[in-house]
PDB file of C-alpha atoms in Angstrom:
ATOM      1  CA  PRO A 285      62.603  87.547-136.755  1.00  0.00           C
ATOM      2  CA  ALA A 286      61.054  89.530-139.623  1.00  0.00           C
ATOM      3  CA  THR A 287      57.754  87.495-138.676  1.00  0.00           C
ATOM      4  CA  VAL A 288      57.057  84.757-136.048  1.00  0.00           C
ATOM      5  CA  SER A 289      53.541  83.391-139.248  1.00  0.00           C
ATOM      6  CA  ARG A 290      52.549  80.096-137.208  1.00  0.00           C
ATOM      7  CA  CYS A 291      55.095  79.226-134.025  1.00  0.00           C
ATOM      8  CA  GLY A 292      55.247  80.496-130.637  1.00  0.00           C
ATOM      9  CA  LEU A 293      56.686  83.342-129.084  1.00  0.00           C
ATOM     10  CA  VAL A 294      57.942  83.199-124.807  1.00  0.00           C
ATOM     11  CA  CYS A 295      58.815  85.612-123.237  1.00  0.00           C
ATOM     12  CA  LEU A 296      59.600  86.398-119.472  1.00  0.00           C
ATOM     13  CA  HIS A 297      60.374  89.564-117.136  1.00  0.00           C
ATOM     14  CA  TYR A 298      62.800  92.233-119.525  1.00  0.00           C
ATOM     15  CA  GLY A 299      62.298  90.016-122.211  1.00  0.00           C
ATOM     16  CA  VAL A 300      58.858  91.733-122.919  1.00  0.00           C
ATOM     17  CA  GLU A 301      60.308  95.590-122.822  1.00  0.00           C
ATOM     18  CA  VAL A 302      61.036  96.808-125.483  1.00  0.00           C
ATOM     19  CA  PRO A 303      60.948 100.557-127.767  1.00  0.00           C
ATOM     20  CA  LYS A 304      57.843 102.337-128.478  1.00  0.00           C
ATOM     21  CA  GLY A 305      57.275 102.044-132.624  1.00  0.00           C
ATOM     22  CA  LYS A 306      57.847  99.152-134.781  1.00  0.00           C
ATOM     23  CA  SER A 307      59.455  96.986-132.142  1.00  0.00           C
ATOM     24  CA  GLY A 308      56.264  96.758-129.832  1.00  0.00           C
ATOM     25  CA  ASP A 309      54.545  97.125-132.619  1.00  0.00           C
ATOM     26  CA  LYS A 310      55.632  93.862-133.414  1.00  0.00           C
ATOM     27  CA  PHE A 311      55.272  92.645-130.079  1.00  0.00           C
ATOM     28  CA  LEU A 312      51.624  93.676-129.554  1.00  0.00           C
ATOM     29  CA  ASP A 313      51.749  91.408-133.340  1.00  0.00           C
ATOM     30  CA  TRP A 314      53.558  88.180-131.713  1.00  0.00           C
ATOM     31  CA  ILE A 315      52.680  88.357-127.482  1.00  0.00           C
ATOM     32  CA  GLY A 316      50.023  90.598-128.123  1.00  0.00           C
ATOM     33  CA  GLY A 317      51.990  93.321-125.582  1.00  0.00           C
ATOM     34  CA  TYR A 318      54.685  94.655-124.257  1.00  0.00           C
ATOM     35  CA  PHE A 319      56.631  96.856-121.415  1.00  0.00           C
ATOM     36  CA  GLU A 320      56.739 100.506-122.553  1.00  0.00           C
ATOM     37  CA  GLY A 321      58.964 103.448-121.264  1.00  0.00           C
ATOM     38  CA  ASN A 322      56.950 105.546-119.809  1.00  0.00           C
ATOM     39  CA  TRP A 323      53.757 103.913-119.457  1.00  0.00           C
ATOM     40  CA  SER A 324      55.030 101.027-117.759  1.00  0.00           C
ATOM     41  CA  VAL A 325      55.982 100.025-114.085  1.00  0.00           C
ATOM     42  CA  ASN A 326      58.150  97.757-112.979  1.00  0.00           C
ATOM     43  CA  PRO A 327      57.863  98.231-109.220  1.00  0.00           C
ATOM     44  CA  HIS A 328      57.958  94.672-105.640  1.00  0.00           C
ATOM     45  CA  TRP A 329      54.940  93.670-104.807  1.00  0.00           C
ATOM     46  CA  ASP A 330      52.914  91.183-103.383  1.00  0.00           C
ATOM     47  CA  ALA A 331      50.503  90.163-106.075  1.00  0.00           C
ATOM     48  CA  ASP A 332      47.391  87.731-104.828  1.00  0.00           C
ATOM     49  CA  PHE A 333      46.381  85.785-107.911  1.00  0.00           C
ATOM     50  CA  LYS A 334      43.071  84.596-106.297  1.00  0.00           C
ATOM     51  CA  GLU A 335      41.201  84.268-109.318  1.00  0.00           C
ATOM     52  CA  LEU A 336      42.746  81.771-112.239  1.00  0.00           C
ATOM     53  CA  PRO A 337      40.488  81.408-115.554  1.00  0.00           C
ATOM     54  CA  GLU A 338      39.834  78.454-116.962  1.00  0.00           C
ATOM     55  CA  HIS A 339      42.947  77.446-119.287  1.00  0.00           C
ATOM     56  CA  PRO A 340      45.527  74.931-120.302  1.00  0.00           C
ATOM     57  CA  ILE A 341      48.287  77.495-118.710  1.00  0.00           C
ATOM     58  CA  THR A 342      46.509  77.919-115.659  1.00  0.00           C
ATOM     59  CA  ARG A 343      46.135  73.401-115.425  1.00  0.00           C
ATOM     60  CA  GLY A 344      47.281  72.267-112.240  1.00  0.00           C
ATOM     61  CA  VAL A 345      48.102  76.112-110.987  1.00  0.00           C
ATOM     62  CA  LYS A 346      46.171  76.618-107.692  1.00  0.00           C
ATOM     63  CA  PRO A 347      46.068  80.404-106.980  1.00  0.00           C
ATOM     64  CA  PHE A 348      49.459  82.286-105.125  1.00  0.00           C
ATOM     65  CA  LYS A 349      50.111  84.841-103.138  1.00  0.00           C
ATOM     66  CA  ILE A 350      54.314  86.321-104.336  1.00  0.00           C
ATOM     67  CA  ARG A 351      56.581  88.676-104.355  1.00  0.00           C
ATOM     68  CA  ASP A 352      58.508  89.347-107.012  1.00  0.00           C
ATOM     69  CA  GLU A 353      59.392  93.340-109.324  1.00  0.00           C
ATOM     70  CA  TRP A 354      55.822  92.289-111.568  1.00  0.00           C
ATOM     71  CA  TYR A 355      55.931  95.140-114.785  1.00  0.00           C
ATOM     72  CA  PHE A 356      52.639  96.379-115.248  1.00  0.00           C
ATOM     73  CA  HIS A 357      50.406  99.182-116.972  1.00  0.00           C
ATOM     74  CA  MET A 358      51.393  97.136-120.020  1.00  0.00           C
ATOM     75  CA  ARG A 359      50.808  97.857-123.458  1.00  0.00           C
ATOM     76  CA  PHE A 360      47.667  95.602-125.114  1.00  0.00           C
ATOM     77  CA  ARG A 361      46.575  95.079-128.118  1.00  0.00           C
ATOM     78  CA  ASP A 362      43.455  97.472-128.632  1.00  0.00           C
ATOM     79  CA  ASP A 363      42.107  96.260-132.108  1.00  0.00           C
ATOM     80  CA  ASN A 364      40.633  92.609-132.668  1.00  0.00           C
ATOM     81  CA  LYS A 365      43.497  90.582-134.611  1.00  0.00           C
ATOM     82  CA  GLY A 366      44.358  87.582-132.218  1.00  0.00           C
ATOM     83  CA  LYS A 367      43.067  87.306-128.503  1.00  0.00           C
ATOM     84  CA  LEU A 368      44.622  88.306-125.464  1.00  0.00           C
ATOM     85  CA  ILE A 369      43.703  86.205-122.523  1.00  0.00           C
ATOM     86  CA  PRO A 370      45.288  87.732-119.204  1.00  0.00           C
ATOM     87  CA  ILE A 371      45.902  84.334-117.159  1.00  0.00           C
ATOM     88  CA  LEU A 372      47.922  86.881-113.854  1.00  0.00           C
ATOM     89  CA  SER A 373      45.962  89.903-112.444  1.00  0.00           C
ATOM     90  CA  ASP A 374      45.959  91.186-109.652  1.00  0.00           C
ATOM     91  CA  VAL A 375      45.515  94.670-108.584  1.00  0.00           C
ATOM     92  CA  PRO A 376      48.724  96.290-107.492  1.00  0.00           C
ATOM     93  CA  PRO A 377      48.635  98.167-103.976  1.00  0.00           C
ATOM     94  CA  LYS A 378      48.644 101.994-103.728  1.00  0.00           C
ATOM     95  CA  GLU A 379      52.565 101.699-101.918  1.00  0.00           C
ATOM     96  CA  THR A 380      53.927 100.789-106.181  1.00  0.00           C
ATOM     97  CA  MET A 381      53.010 104.475-106.111  1.00  0.00           C
ATOM     98  CA  LYS A 382      55.224 105.903-103.931  1.00  0.00           C
ATOM     99  CA  ARG A 383      57.979 106.508-106.644  1.00  0.00           C
ATOM    100  CA  GLY A 384      58.758 109.369-108.566  1.00  0.00           C
ATOM    101  CA  ASP A 385      57.597 109.060-112.564  1.00  0.00           C
ATOM    102  CA  GLY A 386      60.049 107.918-114.651  1.00  0.00           C
ATOM    103  CA  ALA A 387      60.936 105.894-117.389  1.00  0.00           C
ATOM    104  CA  HIS A 388      60.340 102.641-114.733  1.00  0.00           C
ATOM    105  CA  SER A 389      58.653 103.953-112.234  1.00  0.00           C
ATOM    106  CA  GLY A 390      56.011 105.969-112.682  1.00  0.00           C
ATOM    107  CA  ASN A 391      53.822 108.338-115.058  1.00  0.00           C
ATOM    108  CA  PRO A 392      49.860 110.174-114.243  1.00  0.00           C
ATOM    109  CA  ASP A 393      48.584 107.853-117.147  1.00  0.00           C
ATOM    110  CA  VAL A 394      49.457 104.585-114.608  1.00  0.00           C
ATOM    111  CA  ARG A 395      49.473 106.209-110.782  1.00  0.00           C
ATOM    112  CA  LYS A 396      45.135 107.200-111.900  1.00  0.00           C
ATOM    113  CA  ALA A 397      45.304 103.348-112.870  1.00  0.00           C
ATOM    114  CA  VAL A 398      46.687 101.932-110.045  1.00  0.00           C
ATOM    115  CA  ALA A 399      44.331 105.035-107.385  1.00  0.00           C
ATOM    116  CA  ALA A 400      40.997 103.052-109.273  1.00  0.00           C
ATOM    117  CA  ASP A 401      42.601  99.712-108.170  1.00  0.00           C
ATOM    118  CA  GLU A 402      42.070  98.392-111.702  1.00  0.00           C
ATOM    119  CA  ALA A 403      43.560  95.261-112.333  1.00  0.00           C
ATOM    120  CA  GLN A 404      46.448  94.637-113.812  1.00  0.00           C
ATOM    121  CA  HIS A 405      47.580  91.432-115.920  1.00  0.00           C
ATOM    122  CA  VAL A 406      51.413  90.629-116.051  1.00  0.00           C
ATOM    123  CA  ALA A 407      50.506  87.483-117.306  1.00  0.00           C
ATOM    124  CA  TRP A 408      48.670  86.817-120.616  1.00  0.00           C
ATOM    125  CA  ALA A 409      48.607  84.433-123.175  1.00  0.00           C
ATOM    126  CA  TYR A 410      47.880  85.384-126.925  1.00  0.00           C
ATOM    127  CA  ARG A 411      45.946  83.453-129.589  1.00  0.00           C
ATOM    128  CA  ARG A 412      47.274  85.224-133.537  1.00  0.00           C
ATOM    129  CA  GLU A 413      44.947  84.277-136.319  1.00  0.00           C
ATOM    130  CA  ASP A 414      48.348  82.619-138.186  1.00  0.00           C
ATOM    131  CA  GLY A 415      47.099  80.528-135.725  1.00  0.00           C
ATOM    132  CA  GLY A 416      50.598  81.051-133.953  1.00  0.00           C
ATOM    133  CA  ARG A 417      50.892  81.186-129.939  1.00  0.00           C
ATOM    134  CA  GLY A 418      52.051  84.270-127.781  1.00  0.00           C
ATOM    135  CA  PHE A 419      52.849  84.496-123.861  1.00  0.00           C
ATOM    136  CA  GLY A 420      54.457  87.306-122.336  1.00  0.00           C
ATOM    137  CA  PHE A 421      55.304  86.727-118.118  1.00  0.00           C
ATOM    138  CA  THR A 422      56.015  90.893-116.613  1.00  0.00           C
ATOM    139  CA  GLY A 423      57.563  88.562-113.075  1.00  0.00           C
ATOM    140  CA  GLY A 424      61.399  85.948-113.201  1.00  0.00           C
ATOM    141  CA  HIS A 425      63.296  88.171-111.124  1.00  0.00           C
ATOM    142  CA  ASN A 426      63.105  87.890-107.337  1.00  0.00           C
ATOM    143  CA  HIS A 427      64.799  83.113-108.232  1.00  0.00           C
ATOM    144  CA  LEU A 428      63.768  82.402-105.016  1.00  0.00           C
ATOM    145  CA  ASN A 429      60.298  82.375-106.851  1.00  0.00           C
ATOM    146  CA  TRP A 430      60.262  79.258-109.105  1.00  0.00           C
ATOM    147  CA  GLY A 431      60.821  77.204-105.932  1.00  0.00           C
ATOM    148  CA  ASN A 432      56.954  77.802-105.535  1.00  0.00           C
ATOM    149  CA  ASP A 433      54.944  74.881-106.899  1.00  0.00           C
ATOM    150  CA  ASP A 434      52.163  76.983-108.316  1.00  0.00           C
ATOM    151  CA  PHE A 435      54.457  79.900-109.840  1.00  0.00           C
ATOM    152  CA  ARG A 436      56.396  77.399-111.827  1.00  0.00           C
ATOM    153  CA  THR A 437      53.621  75.556-112.569  1.00  0.00           C
ATOM    154  CA  THR A 438      52.636  78.362-114.266  1.00  0.00           C
ATOM    155  CA  LEU A 439      55.862  78.849-116.579  1.00  0.00           C
ATOM    156  CA  LEU A 440      55.726  75.712-117.409  1.00  0.00           C
ATOM    157  CA  ASN A 441      52.236  74.902-118.308  1.00  0.00           C
ATOM    158  CA  ALA A 442      52.779  78.336-120.858  1.00  0.00           C
ATOM    159  CA  ILE A 443      55.647  76.581-122.910  1.00  0.00           C
ATOM    160  CA  LEU A 444      53.732  73.891-123.881  1.00  0.00           C
ATOM    161  CA  TRP A 445      50.413  75.788-124.619  1.00  0.00           C
ATOM    162  CA  VAL A 446      52.840  77.487-126.717  1.00  0.00           C
ATOM    163  CA  ALA A 447      54.769  75.265-127.942  1.00  0.00           C
ATOM    164  CA  LYS A 448      51.452  73.717-129.418  1.00  0.00           C
ATOM    165  CA  ALA A 449      52.209  70.446-127.433  1.00  0.00           C
ATOM    166  CA  LYS A 450      49.259  68.719-124.824  1.00  0.00           C
ATOM    167  CA  VAL A 451      49.113  70.374-121.791  1.00  0.00           C
ATOM    168  CA  PRO A 452      48.813  67.207-118.798  1.00  0.00           C
ATOM    169  CA  LYS A 453      45.304  67.643-116.428  1.00  0.00           C
ATOM    170  CA  ASN A 454      47.340  68.642-113.953  1.00  0.00           C
ATOM    171  CA  GLY A 455      49.857  71.363-115.100  1.00  0.00           C
TER     172      GLY A 455
END
């Protein structure tokens, strides 16, 4: 669709990857960020989500650690057209950058970010100016993770939040 005015959009794992340019610009408008080839990377690592923001998406979710193919160094909006709220963030281990450069594996910018211990947002909520909501989640490669209550509750809460349904107190 050319527009997603006032409606919600949830994108999971590979669904957050689109080409830079027109498609990437639309994702910035719709969900606030996306995986950009030759900028973002997709290594497997154990993300440790020790701190969670207070947000309807995190209701009933306890800090958790889980291995997945976590995409990071995402391309996010850098202006004030909406509100981006990091939901799951962690500092990737240095080992994630032991891969060569490539469209999905590494580049000088991401190596610099990892060397500086910059937290990377692997799940985020986005509130658009038109009232619509978006959510991006870069995990989901390891299907076994859906058995983890905190992993699963994060996603279920996000779907409810994006649909503007009430997220229960305990998720």
